[in-house]
XYZ file of C-alpha atoms in Angstrom:
754
model
C 102.290 109.790 35.750
C 102.657 112.682 33.330
C 100.206 113.120 30.505
C 100.607 114.988 27.248
C 97.055 114.535 25.933
C 93.835 116.276 26.918
C 92.847 116.033 30.566
C 89.467 115.180 32.046
C 88.088 116.707 35.222
C 84.554 116.070 36.485
C 82.946 117.638 39.559
C 79.723 116.014 40.687
C 78.073 114.671 43.838
C 78.757 111.149 45.045
C 75.663 109.185 44.078
C 74.156 106.062 45.471
C 72.243 103.941 42.978
C 68.799 104.868 44.328
C 69.617 108.584 44.188
C 70.810 108.298 40.599
C 67.721 106.290 39.656
C 65.483 108.932 41.160
C 67.392 111.756 39.505
C 67.363 110.138 36.038
C 63.810 108.749 36.376
C 64.643 105.045 36.211
C 61.706 102.916 35.059
C 61.742 99.154 34.635
C 60.598 98.191 31.125
C 57.263 96.414 31.199
C 56.596 93.447 28.952
C 52.953 92.471 28.575
C 52.452 89.085 26.928
C 49.348 90.162 25.010
C 51.142 93.211 23.637
C 54.166 91.144 22.640
C 51.995 88.600 20.839
C 50.026 91.344 19.144
C 53.223 92.996 17.990
C 54.550 89.721 16.624
C 51.308 89.059 14.786
C 51.351 92.520 13.227
C 54.897 91.938 12.004
C 53.859 88.792 10.139
C 53.534 89.594 6.455
C 52.565 86.768 4.090
C 54.837 87.905 1.280
C 57.846 88.378 3.566
C 57.162 85.012 5.239
C 57.009 83.314 1.847
C 60.290 84.936 0.782
C 61.946 83.832 4.005
C 60.670 80.268 3.653
C 61.599 80.010 -0.042
C 64.626 82.303 -0.521
C 64.521 81.683 -4.278
C 61.511 84.030 -4.510
C 63.454 86.783 -2.754
C 66.670 86.826 -4.789
C 65.149 85.733 -8.124
C 62.663 88.639 -8.132
C 65.569 91.116 -7.927
C 67.992 89.132 -10.078
C 70.276 91.296 -12.227
C 70.023 89.469 -15.525
C 72.288 91.867 -17.367
C 75.276 91.642 -15.033
C 74.926 88.235 -13.366
C 73.575 85.742 -15.889
C 76.845 85.232 -17.782
C 78.805 84.620 -14.585
C 76.214 82.119 -13.313
C 76.239 80.212 -16.626
C 80.025 79.958 -16.614
C 80.030 78.930 -12.933
C 77.336 76.311 -13.560
C 79.262 74.726 -16.424
C 82.525 74.764 -14.463
C 80.972 73.232 -11.335
C 79.197 70.560 -13.397
C 82.516 69.540 -14.935
C 83.966 69.250 -11.411
C 80.947 67.296 -10.162
C 81.509 64.401 -12.554
C 84.981 63.238 -11.433
C 84.528 64.266 -7.790
C 81.093 62.654 -7.567
C 82.355 59.354 -8.953
C 85.477 59.407 -6.785
C 83.686 60.271 -3.546
C 80.966 57.703 -4.246
C 83.643 55.003 -4.405
C 85.035 56.452 -1.155
C 81.569 55.875 0.326
C 81.555 52.221 -0.848
C 78.657 52.756 -3.275
C 78.548 52.688 -7.093
C 80.126 55.738 -8.807
C 76.820 56.867 -10.315
C 75.560 57.676 -6.793
C 77.891 60.679 -6.738
C 76.154 62.078 -9.835
C 72.744 61.489 -8.233
C 73.923 63.465 -5.184
C 74.881 66.386 -7.414
C 71.425 66.441 -8.969
C 68.430 65.623 -6.743
C 69.389 67.281 -3.393
C 70.967 70.240 -5.190
C 67.671 70.973 -6.950
C 65.933 71.200 -3.562
C 68.684 73.422 -2.155
C 68.280 75.704 -5.185
C 64.799 76.620 -3.937
C 65.382 76.705 -0.164
C 69.062 77.510 0.460
C 70.175 80.932 1.675
C 73.824 80.657 0.663
C 74.370 81.916 -2.872
C 77.766 80.334 -3.390
C 77.750 76.958 -1.606
C 78.134 74.094 -4.056
C 76.215 71.235 -2.458
C 76.829 67.575 -3.207
C 79.634 65.158 -2.380
C 82.361 65.852 0.162
C 85.214 63.509 1.048
C 84.796 63.495 4.837
C 81.024 62.943 4.848
C 81.274 60.237 2.176
C 83.980 58.456 4.143
C 81.897 58.525 7.343
C 78.879 57.237 5.438
C 81.017 54.555 3.828
C 82.028 53.328 7.279
C 78.347 52.841 8.204
C 77.717 51.135 4.863
C 80.586 48.713 5.478
C 79.199 47.873 8.921
C 75.593 47.138 7.959
C 75.693 46.053 4.310
C 76.647 43.013 2.338
C 78.167 43.933 -1.053
C 76.812 40.692 -2.515
C 73.221 41.812 -1.877
C 71.588 43.540 -4.816
C 69.196 46.423 -4.639
C 66.174 44.134 -4.595
C 67.601 42.310 -1.571
C 68.361 39.138 -3.483
C 71.681 37.767 -4.587
C 73.450 34.525 -5.293
C 76.361 33.688 -3.030
C 78.002 30.257 -3.335
C 74.942 29.059 -5.219
C 72.567 29.990 -2.411
C 69.884 32.620 -2.738
C 70.094 35.348 -0.107
C 66.933 37.332 0.553
C 65.781 40.038 2.876
C 64.585 37.372 5.300
C 68.073 37.450 6.795
C 67.886 41.264 7.029
C 70.858 41.826 4.760
C 71.034 45.138 2.977
C 72.816 46.392 -0.100
C 75.287 49.287 0.184
C 72.848 51.618 -1.580
C 70.058 50.715 0.843
C 72.241 51.472 3.852
C 73.317 54.746 2.226
C 69.708 55.810 1.669
C 68.630 54.984 5.216
C 71.577 57.024 6.569
C 70.533 59.911 4.319
C 66.925 59.568 5.477
C 67.958 59.601 9.148
C 70.205 62.614 8.627
C 67.276 64.401 6.961
C 64.944 63.661 9.888
C 67.532 64.926 12.379
C 68.077 68.134 10.390
C 64.346 68.777 10.085
C 63.946 68.150 13.812
C 66.693 70.647 14.516
C 64.876 73.153 12.296
C 61.616 72.710 14.222
C 63.490 73.253 17.495
C 65.380 76.221 15.986
C 68.754 74.661 16.740
C 70.664 76.288 13.917
C 72.977 77.837 16.473
C 74.179 74.383 17.521
C 76.953 74.467 14.935
C 78.663 77.180 16.991
C 79.246 74.616 19.765
C 81.990 73.144 17.596
C 85.051 75.295 18.224
C 87.392 76.168 15.368
C 90.117 74.113 17.013
C 87.826 71.072 17.111
C 86.834 71.430 13.444
C 90.469 71.922 12.408
C 91.834 68.964 14.358
C 88.955 66.725 13.335
C 89.234 67.653 9.652
C 92.990 67.112 9.559
C 92.868 63.695 11.204
C 89.852 62.616 9.143
C 91.774 63.569 5.992
C 94.427 61.041 7.018
C 91.694 58.396 7.238
C 90.476 59.370 3.760
C 94.014 59.171 2.368
C 94.541 55.756 3.943
C 91.304 54.437 2.459
C 92.515 55.352 -1.039
C 95.813 53.447 -0.840
C 93.936 50.286 -1.855
C 93.035 51.785 -5.252
C 96.263 53.775 -5.666
C 98.351 50.579 -5.423
C 95.779 48.236 -6.933
C 95.550 46.105 -3.767
C 92.223 44.415 -4.368
C 92.716 41.856 -1.566
C 93.575 44.376 1.162
C 91.333 43.627 4.196
C 89.103 46.335 5.626
C 89.927 46.945 9.257
C 87.404 47.981 11.895
C 87.568 49.177 15.470
C 90.377 50.786 17.457
C 93.818 51.243 15.874
C 92.408 50.343 12.462
C 94.499 53.070 10.822
C 97.727 51.609 12.166
C 96.661 48.048 11.352
C 95.774 49.103 7.801
C 99.316 50.324 7.218
C 100.581 47.031 8.629
C 98.421 45.197 6.076
C 99.727 47.442 3.299
C 103.303 46.642 4.272
C 102.521 42.903 4.332
C 100.872 43.172 0.879
C 103.743 45.079 -0.689
C 104.412 42.162 -3.076
C 100.858 42.289 -4.459
C 101.072 45.891 -5.708
C 99.797 46.400 -9.266
C 102.610 48.255 -11.039
C 100.301 49.554 -13.777
C 97.938 51.071 -11.202
C 100.874 52.679 -9.383
C 102.162 54.214 -12.643
C 98.721 55.590 -13.515
C 98.340 56.968 -9.984
C 101.740 58.695 -10.049
C 101.124 60.250 -13.463
C 97.675 61.489 -12.436
C 98.877 62.914 -9.119
C 101.849 64.675 -10.733
C 99.627 66.135 -13.445
C 97.096 67.414 -10.899
C 99.796 68.921 -8.672
C 101.530 70.554 -11.654
C 98.240 72.095 -12.724
C 97.299 73.323 -9.238
C 100.702 74.691 -8.280
C 102.111 75.931 -11.620
C 99.515 76.273 -14.383
C 96.509 77.371 -12.359
C 98.046 80.570 -10.877
C 99.337 81.640 -14.302
C 96.167 80.808 -16.215
C 94.053 82.690 -13.664
C 95.850 85.902 -14.656
C 94.924 85.402 -18.315
C 91.516 83.729 -18.105
C 88.903 83.532 -15.321
C 88.052 79.927 -16.231
C 90.155 77.266 -14.435
C 91.555 74.319 -16.336
C 89.205 71.342 -15.700
C 92.166 69.104 -14.977
C 90.114 66.524 -13.041
C 87.770 66.119 -16.002
C 90.718 65.800 -18.372
C 92.212 63.129 -16.115
C 88.954 61.168 -16.108
C 88.467 61.364 -19.897
C 92.101 60.531 -20.716
C 92.155 57.716 -18.175
C 88.981 56.269 -19.669
C 90.357 56.439 -23.225
C 93.665 54.825 -22.226
C 91.829 52.060 -20.390
C 89.628 51.401 -23.422
C 92.523 51.342 -25.892
C 94.893 49.228 -23.775
C 92.208 47.046 -22.173
C 93.746 47.655 -18.748
C 91.153 45.626 -16.850
C 91.828 42.342 -18.649
C 95.463 42.788 -19.638
C 96.932 44.345 -16.464
C 94.230 43.511 -13.873
C 93.572 47.193 -13.197
C 90.387 47.724 -11.181
C 87.880 49.850 -13.128
C 84.680 51.673 -12.222
C 82.417 49.029 -13.723
C 78.746 49.211 -14.583
C 77.145 52.675 -14.710
C 73.369 52.608 -15.335
C 71.699 54.968 -17.789
C 68.802 57.201 -16.823
C 67.336 58.381 -13.533
C 66.937 55.993 -10.603
C 63.535 54.653 -9.683
C 62.394 56.221 -6.387
C 62.230 53.762 -3.508
C 61.619 53.951 0.231
C 64.728 53.337 2.391
C 64.622 50.335 4.745
C 63.261 52.116 7.815
C 63.903 49.107 10.055
C 67.588 50.026 9.947
C 67.031 53.556 11.323
C 67.611 52.667 15.025
C 70.905 50.989 14.156
C 72.335 53.959 12.223
C 70.867 56.706 14.418
C 74.049 57.544 16.346
C 76.269 57.487 13.268
C 73.741 59.623 11.397
C 73.750 62.206 14.169
C 77.541 62.482 13.936
C 77.309 62.834 10.151
C 74.615 65.489 10.592
C 76.797 67.574 12.887
C 79.810 67.325 10.584
C 77.876 68.042 7.376
C 75.944 70.973 8.823
C 79.021 72.520 10.458
C 81.033 72.334 7.235
C 78.296 73.832 5.070
C 77.444 76.575 7.586
C 81.070 77.598 8.075
C 81.564 77.959 4.319
C 78.223 79.727 3.903
C 79.194 82.291 6.551
C 82.587 82.859 4.907
C 81.028 83.617 1.509
C 78.204 85.674 3.042
C 80.670 87.881 4.909
C 82.817 88.266 1.819
C 79.948 89.115 -0.541
C 77.803 91.095 1.922
C 74.595 89.100 2.364
C 72.907 87.239 5.209
C 72.676 83.498 5.821
C 69.891 82.014 7.967
C 71.247 79.072 9.968
C 67.786 77.624 10.616
C 66.751 77.961 6.976
C 69.920 76.091 6.024
C 68.705 73.222 8.196
C 65.430 72.866 6.339
C 67.143 73.304 2.955
C 69.650 70.542 3.640
C 67.088 68.438 5.488
C 64.568 68.425 2.634
C 67.407 67.964 0.136
C 68.564 64.859 1.976
C 64.974 63.664 2.394
C 64.386 63.806 -1.355
C 67.814 62.323 -2.014
C 67.108 59.364 0.273
C 64.386 58.212 -2.158
C 66.805 58.434 -5.101
C 69.803 56.422 -3.822
C 71.787 59.400 -2.485
C 74.225 59.711 0.409
C 74.073 62.764 2.736
C 75.168 66.008 1.103
C 77.142 68.987 2.291
C 79.054 71.857 0.731
C 82.393 71.311 -0.986
C 85.076 73.917 -0.344
C 86.837 73.410 -3.679
C 83.678 73.596 -5.810
C 82.276 76.520 -3.811
C 85.498 78.491 -4.225
C 85.511 77.804 -7.966
C 81.845 78.786 -8.247
C 82.578 82.114 -6.578
C 85.901 82.710 -8.353
C 84.643 82.249 -11.933
C 81.839 84.767 -11.413
C 78.928 82.883 -9.849
C 76.499 85.200 -8.081
C 73.521 83.015 -7.087
C 72.316 79.431 -6.895
C 71.224 79.747 -10.536
C 74.662 78.268 -11.229
C 73.532 75.104 -9.411
C 70.450 74.869 -11.626
C 72.610 75.085 -14.751
C 74.942 72.473 -13.292
C 71.992 70.155 -12.681
C 70.913 70.544 -16.311
C 74.333 69.431 -17.537
C 74.424 66.509 -15.110
C 71.008 65.417 -16.401
C 72.601 64.873 -19.799
C 75.353 62.831 -18.173
C 72.816 60.649 -16.379
C 70.714 60.082 -19.502
C 73.365 59.509 -22.142
C 77.040 59.871 -21.171
C 77.320 57.705 -18.028
C 78.345 54.364 -19.629
C 81.321 56.065 -21.286
C 83.134 56.104 -17.913
C 82.753 52.375 -17.178
C 86.379 51.507 -18.215
C 87.799 54.323 -16.033
C 90.520 52.972 -13.662
C 89.646 53.515 -10.029
C 93.227 54.519 -9.303
C 92.606 57.711 -11.317
C 89.646 58.608 -9.104
C 91.697 57.785 -6.006
C 94.427 60.143 -7.242
C 91.863 62.932 -7.620
C 90.736 62.398 -4.011
C 94.296 62.377 -2.662
C 95.227 65.656 -4.370
C 91.966 67.243 -3.225
C 92.906 66.414 0.383
C 95.713 68.983 0.380
C 93.474 71.738 1.746
C 92.446 69.512 4.655
C 95.910 68.172 5.417
C 97.607 71.574 5.576
C 95.310 72.487 8.443
C 97.850 70.722 10.649
C 99.772 74.004 10.624
C 96.832 75.633 12.441
C 97.866 73.787 15.598
C 100.794 76.204 15.979
C 98.404 79.149 15.702
C 96.085 77.719 18.344
C 99.071 77.015 20.617
C 100.170 80.637 20.399
C 96.713 82.100 20.915
C 95.107 79.758 23.441
C 96.587 76.654 25.039
C 93.120 75.285 25.772
C 92.179 75.442 22.079
C 95.460 73.741 21.245
C 94.611 71.006 23.747
C 91.224 70.424 22.103
C 92.948 70.246 18.694
C 95.581 67.694 19.686
C 93.223 65.489 21.742
C 90.674 65.370 18.910
C 93.431 64.624 16.401
C 94.909 61.763 18.456
C 91.527 60.160 19.245
C 90.499 60.195 15.573
C 93.839 58.705 14.494
C 93.953 55.975 17.161
C 90.265 55.071 17.284
C 87.834 56.473 14.724
C 86.212 59.677 13.515
C 83.032 59.412 15.605
C 85.007 58.890 18.814
C 87.219 61.855 18.056
C 84.243 64.078 17.312
C 82.466 62.945 20.483
C 85.508 63.604 22.666
C 86.050 66.975 20.962
C 82.444 68.016 21.561
C 82.691 66.978 25.209
C 85.868 69.031 25.556
C 84.170 72.070 24.006
C 81.180 71.708 26.320
C 83.517 71.221 29.274
C 85.375 74.363 28.336
C 82.104 76.303 28.206
C 81.166 74.962 31.631
C 84.545 75.958 33.054
C 84.221 79.458 31.634
C 80.671 79.701 32.974
C 81.459 78.429 36.460
C 84.898 80.025 36.847
C 84.684 83.453 35.188
C 87.375 86.120 35.279
C 87.849 87.786 38.667
C 90.517 90.107 40.012
C 91.437 92.620 42.697
C 91.270 96.254 41.627
C 93.433 99.120 42.779
C 93.682 102.806 41.941
C 95.797 104.167 39.116
C 97.399 107.236 40.783
C 96.210 110.584 39.498
C 93.023 109.085 38.042
C 89.745 107.562 39.068
C 90.511 104.358 37.163
C 90.626 101.061 39.040
C 92.704 98.369 37.360
C 93.702 94.730 37.840
C 96.571 94.618 40.326
C 98.089 91.504 38.731
C 98.430 93.208 35.362
C 99.037 96.815 36.426
C 101.923 96.877 38.873
C 101.829 100.648 39.246
C 98.409 100.728 40.883
C 97.918 101.715 44.537
C 95.709 99.899 47.020
C 93.640 102.072 49.323
C 94.149 101.134 52.993
C 91.070 99.578 54.512
C 89.333 99.028 51.159
C 89.379 95.914 48.975
C 87.795 96.045 45.524
C 86.670 92.779 43.926
C 85.879 92.658 40.194
C 83.623 89.880 38.840
C 82.818 89.139 35.178
C 80.245 86.868 33.584
C 77.165 85.363 35.191
C 76.559 84.768 38.902
C 74.276 81.771 39.230
C 73.781 78.515 41.092
C 76.774 76.966 39.302
C 79.246 79.759 40.027
C 78.130 80.956 43.462
C 80.692 78.828 45.346
C 83.514 80.062 43.134
C 82.276 83.636 43.698
C 82.421 83.184 47.457
C 85.929 81.678 47.369
C 87.280 84.470 45.174
C 85.748 87.157 47.402
C 87.526 85.635 50.418
C 90.833 85.615 48.516
C 90.585 89.255 47.479
C 89.313 90.433 50.854
C 92.060 88.450 52.613
C 89.586 87.934 55.424
C 87.196 85.040 56.047
C 84.387 86.310 58.299
C 83.974 83.038 60.219
C 87.654 82.817 61.088
C 87.706 86.509 61.976
C 84.706 86.082 64.258
C 86.440 83.189 66.071
C 89.514 85.353 66.600
C 87.389 88.126 68.106
C 85.682 85.649 70.456
C 89.051 84.306 71.518
C 90.324 87.805 72.288
C 87.189 88.571 74.314
C 87.396 85.276 76.206
C 91.032 85.812 77.151
C 90.233 89.362 78.294
C 93.452 90.658 76.855
C 93.989 93.983 75.204
C 95.483 93.415 71.773
C 95.938 95.423 68.685
C 92.972 95.424 66.352
C 92.967 92.156 64.436
C 91.663 93.153 61.078
C 92.502 96.022 58.787
C 89.640 95.650 56.278
C 86.847 98.219 56.608
C 85.153 98.291 53.205
C 84.654 95.539 50.598
C 83.549 96.832 47.185
C 82.039 94.345 44.732
C 82.501 95.657 41.204
C 79.608 94.253 39.136
C 80.115 96.381 36.032
C 80.851 93.207 34.005
C 78.181 91.060 35.690
C 75.833 90.031 32.883
C 73.204 88.058 34.842
C 72.375 87.033 38.379
C 69.786 84.478 39.450
C 68.200 83.906 42.841
C 71.022 81.604 43.956
C 73.557 84.256 43.004
C 71.589 86.980 44.792
C 71.396 84.747 47.848
C 75.186 84.298 47.712
C 75.632 88.090 47.619
C 73.267 88.482 50.565
C 75.190 85.879 52.565
C 78.433 87.717 51.842
C 76.882 90.961 53.056
C 75.584 89.334 56.252
C 78.862 87.558 56.984
C 81.007 90.671 56.637
C 78.511 92.802 58.506
C 78.950 90.375 61.410
C 82.621 91.400 61.617
C 81.791 95.095 61.032
C 82.934 95.231 57.407
C 80.735 97.184 55.015
C 79.968 95.681 51.596
C 79.280 98.041 48.703
C 78.135 97.009 45.230
C 79.198 99.153 42.288
C 78.201 99.327 38.648
C 75.437 96.734 38.474
C 73.268 96.803 35.357
C 69.526 97.363 35.334
C 68.470 93.691 35.333
C 70.970 92.873 38.088
C 69.764 95.812 40.178
C 66.150 94.694 39.761
C 67.005 91.162 40.886
C 68.760 92.519 43.973
C 65.698 94.605 44.773
C 63.463 91.533 44.495
C 65.738 89.853 47.029
C 65.445 92.830 49.395
C 69.183 93.387 49.271
C 68.794 97.125 48.779
C 67.084 97.353 52.148
C 70.189 96.075 54.025
C 71.408 99.642 54.426
C 71.534 100.106 58.170
C 74.606 101.888 59.515
C 76.042 102.026 55.999
C 76.992 98.326 56.080
C 75.528 97.898 52.600
C 74.932 100.254 49.681
C 74.776 100.216 45.887
C 76.654 102.776 43.809
C 76.773 103.471 40.070
C 80.597 103.362 39.906
C 83.539 102.096 41.927
C 84.748 105.689 42.362
C 81.433 106.645 43.999
C 81.725 103.711 46.394
C 85.314 104.609 47.363
C 84.556 108.312 47.868
C 81.499 107.439 49.943
C 83.562 105.033 52.063
C 86.266 107.616 52.694
C 83.760 110.260 53.755
C 81.508 108.039 55.917
C 83.855 105.516 57.541
C 87.129 105.107 59.376
C 89.100 104.661 56.171
C 91.972 107.178 56.044
C 91.205 110.120 53.758
C 94.801 110.228 52.537
C 97.476 107.629 52.164
C 101.120 107.523 51.275
C 102.067 106.397 47.787
C 105.737 107.233 47.984
C 106.596 103.555 47.831
C 105.653 103.639 44.164
C 107.574 106.799 43.319
C 110.833 104.921 42.891
C 109.484 102.228 40.557
C 111.721 101.749 37.535
C 110.250 99.092 35.259
C 113.083 99.396 32.748
C 115.533 98.655 35.546
C 113.476 95.689 36.695
C 113.454 94.254 33.191
C 117.216 94.835 32.900
C 117.802 93.040 36.202
C 115.647 90.113 35.119
C 117.528 89.738 31.828
C 120.870 89.937 33.628
C 119.856 87.256 36.125
C 118.823 84.936 33.311
C 122.141 85.461 31.519
C 124.134 84.752 34.684
C 122.206 81.603 35.586
C 122.295 80.307 32.002
C 126.034 80.961 31.714
C 126.809 79.205 34.987
C 124.487 76.339 34.017
C 126.270 75.777 30.700
C 129.698 75.980 32.279
C 128.640 73.644 35.085
C 127.181 71.126 32.648
C 130.317 71.102 30.455
C 132.662 70.858 33.443
C 130.611 68.173 35.178
C 130.424 66.157 31.969
C 134.164 66.524 31.387
C 135.102 65.180 34.820
C 132.053 62.896 35.101
C 130.930 64.524 38.374
C 127.304 65.712 38.399
C 127.821 67.276 41.842
C 130.230 69.806 40.315
C 127.444 70.905 37.972
C 125.131 71.493 40.953
C 127.803 73.473 42.820
C 128.537 75.745 39.865
C 124.828 76.289 39.151
C 124.222 77.151 42.841
C 127.049 79.661 42.680
C 125.354 81.198 39.665
C 122.093 81.573 41.596
C 123.911 83.256 44.488
C 125.779 85.653 42.203
C 122.595 86.496 40.280
C 120.810 87.252 43.555
C 123.621 89.494 44.792
C 123.737 91.446 41.551
C 120.019 91.791 40.753
C 117.993 91.572 43.991
C 119.299 94.598 45.980
C 118.003 98.001 44.741
C 121.307 99.104 43.207
C 121.328 102.615 41.696
C 121.809 101.249 38.179
C 118.299 99.737 38.406
C 116.681 103.016 39.561
C 117.725 105.433 36.859
C 114.263 105.920 35.332
C 111.697 106.180 38.146
C 108.078 106.754 37.101
C 106.863 110.331 37.450
C 103.454 109.849 39.076
C 101.037 112.695 39.539
C 100.136 113.258 43.129
C 96.699 111.792 43.833
C 94.074 114.467 44.278
C 90.763 113.446 45.740
C 87.867 115.665 46.537
C 84.551 114.514 47.880
C 81.677 116.865 47.219
C 79.206 116.716 50.105
C 75.969 114.998 49.213
C 73.100 117.382 48.572
C 70.272 116.991 51.002
C 66.887 116.252 49.537
C 64.304 118.941 49.912
C 61.409 117.969 52.049
């Protein structure tokens, strides 16, 4: 193999690991518990701890008022305008009164303003979380029950004696449970748990959940007030069956309003928005315009009474009275709340990391848990559903110039005015307008279906997780899909942990590089030496896989070899030597960790191969791995050179060639004639021949209606392809590789001075 770049030549002794440790003064780092605790205590600084606990103190003390205040004011106003229509729409999606969405944009956001580490996340309502909460509300609530647990149904008073709850009460207990789970995760420092959800899982789950959200809005889009709410498996399919059966009950006025609103929103997002962004940094508040215009039209035309259009209804004025959620319902909603917690935290953390990487600041995953947990805890006393970050609002907040969470504080101030004075104005608003806003906002979630192609190209296992999660969510429900997806992700981690990457290494001629023989066809195996490469962790879970892979690479199972030797001795016959293996090298350069079970597996391998007179050498183990092997007394198994540890694979091979019966030279001429261009040309030609004969055979067999003729012609194609491409014809050997002749030199080991 000719080289045109700089060459490298190193002359040094062949080292064993102990010799190199002695030469370089290897010392195991000592960790004394008292010193570690003392160091940690010295690092605790009250001011820094306070800034870390309340991030507002950190960034507000260094706030650039001159350059950032204007952008934060504009971002706060813009986000507040988006909060009003989205909050009302997503509250209806969650089966609670529209005003709840405004509460969610106020109380929890104020808490996040003090404790959150993301400077651009816009917390509040989000379609997926609201839909999942709405499912729990539908299961455990009775819409006829009022907030004080009393209602009149068919002339009979219903009280809390029958344990019936209002939708708002169920929403608050879900929020309270989510808060407790998040705070518990913070105490246990489980912020890293969001990384267990693979990107493929999040993408497939989000896409399929968006279809659920879209389906839930068809009721309001078409004005189907009597459409039943399905539960259980296949509810999505059954819902569309109900829609088809109710096609005669569609409210034409609601459909017209929905179409006009959707077309206006799409026209703004696809046509006006890109052009306006070039002229002005402020986006057109099209959702707010749609809400105001829809309200005015409904008031002027009296749509509710004249055309039976469903409207938002009563919106109370002022702030809600704080109340304790019904804690007796916590055990019933615990599982659903945990699923909501995982989804909400994963969404907010993923967006926080995106903005942090883009803007160059750090996000603390554990601090985000306490910020969202306390935000939900406070919100649970003020009739709120669980909060998370919204991608659309967060992007707008960052795009229009928002720099910090001061924009959220300004947004809360504007929403306070809405809660105190402006709320009743939106009572005549048609619900089909809010449903149209939700449907258009789902575009970003629905287009994630195209990510399946990307996952299929990059990793088939990720693509499998995506499609399985998607199908389970569509056929059953969101919690089942998320559960199955999480189990698949955990299963994938277990597979990767118990079946890490292994391969057989061979020498690249003219170098001291040892490469994977399956991927590098030009490598040369050294007679009598097998080199096994192992990556990952060697522990109790992977020790059996390690043993099996060693046997495959070595091509020799010691027990079977020992039986063959006994049989030869018993028969007293003189036969040729059974085995060719002399040295087995275990390359541990990529071994990250080994426990006692793994060390025991290595020791058993050494003992088994020593029983059939095969030496086992370990190469490239890291410091912690070497120390574990020493604790297991493996380094003392060095009698007659049957075991040794070397710093590199090259040291192990050179040592084997100079101290064993392995030939010092070997013939590599079999690789001199390799022509990979010719091989590729032969492969392409064989494919063309077989394909051509297959097409001709199919057409001819179809024409005469004889499938046997197709088989005969295809078989002839295989024979012709073999005759043309299998023999080493000169046309396939025009560009042989020009390998350098291997040059090996073993420098005798220097004797230690006594």
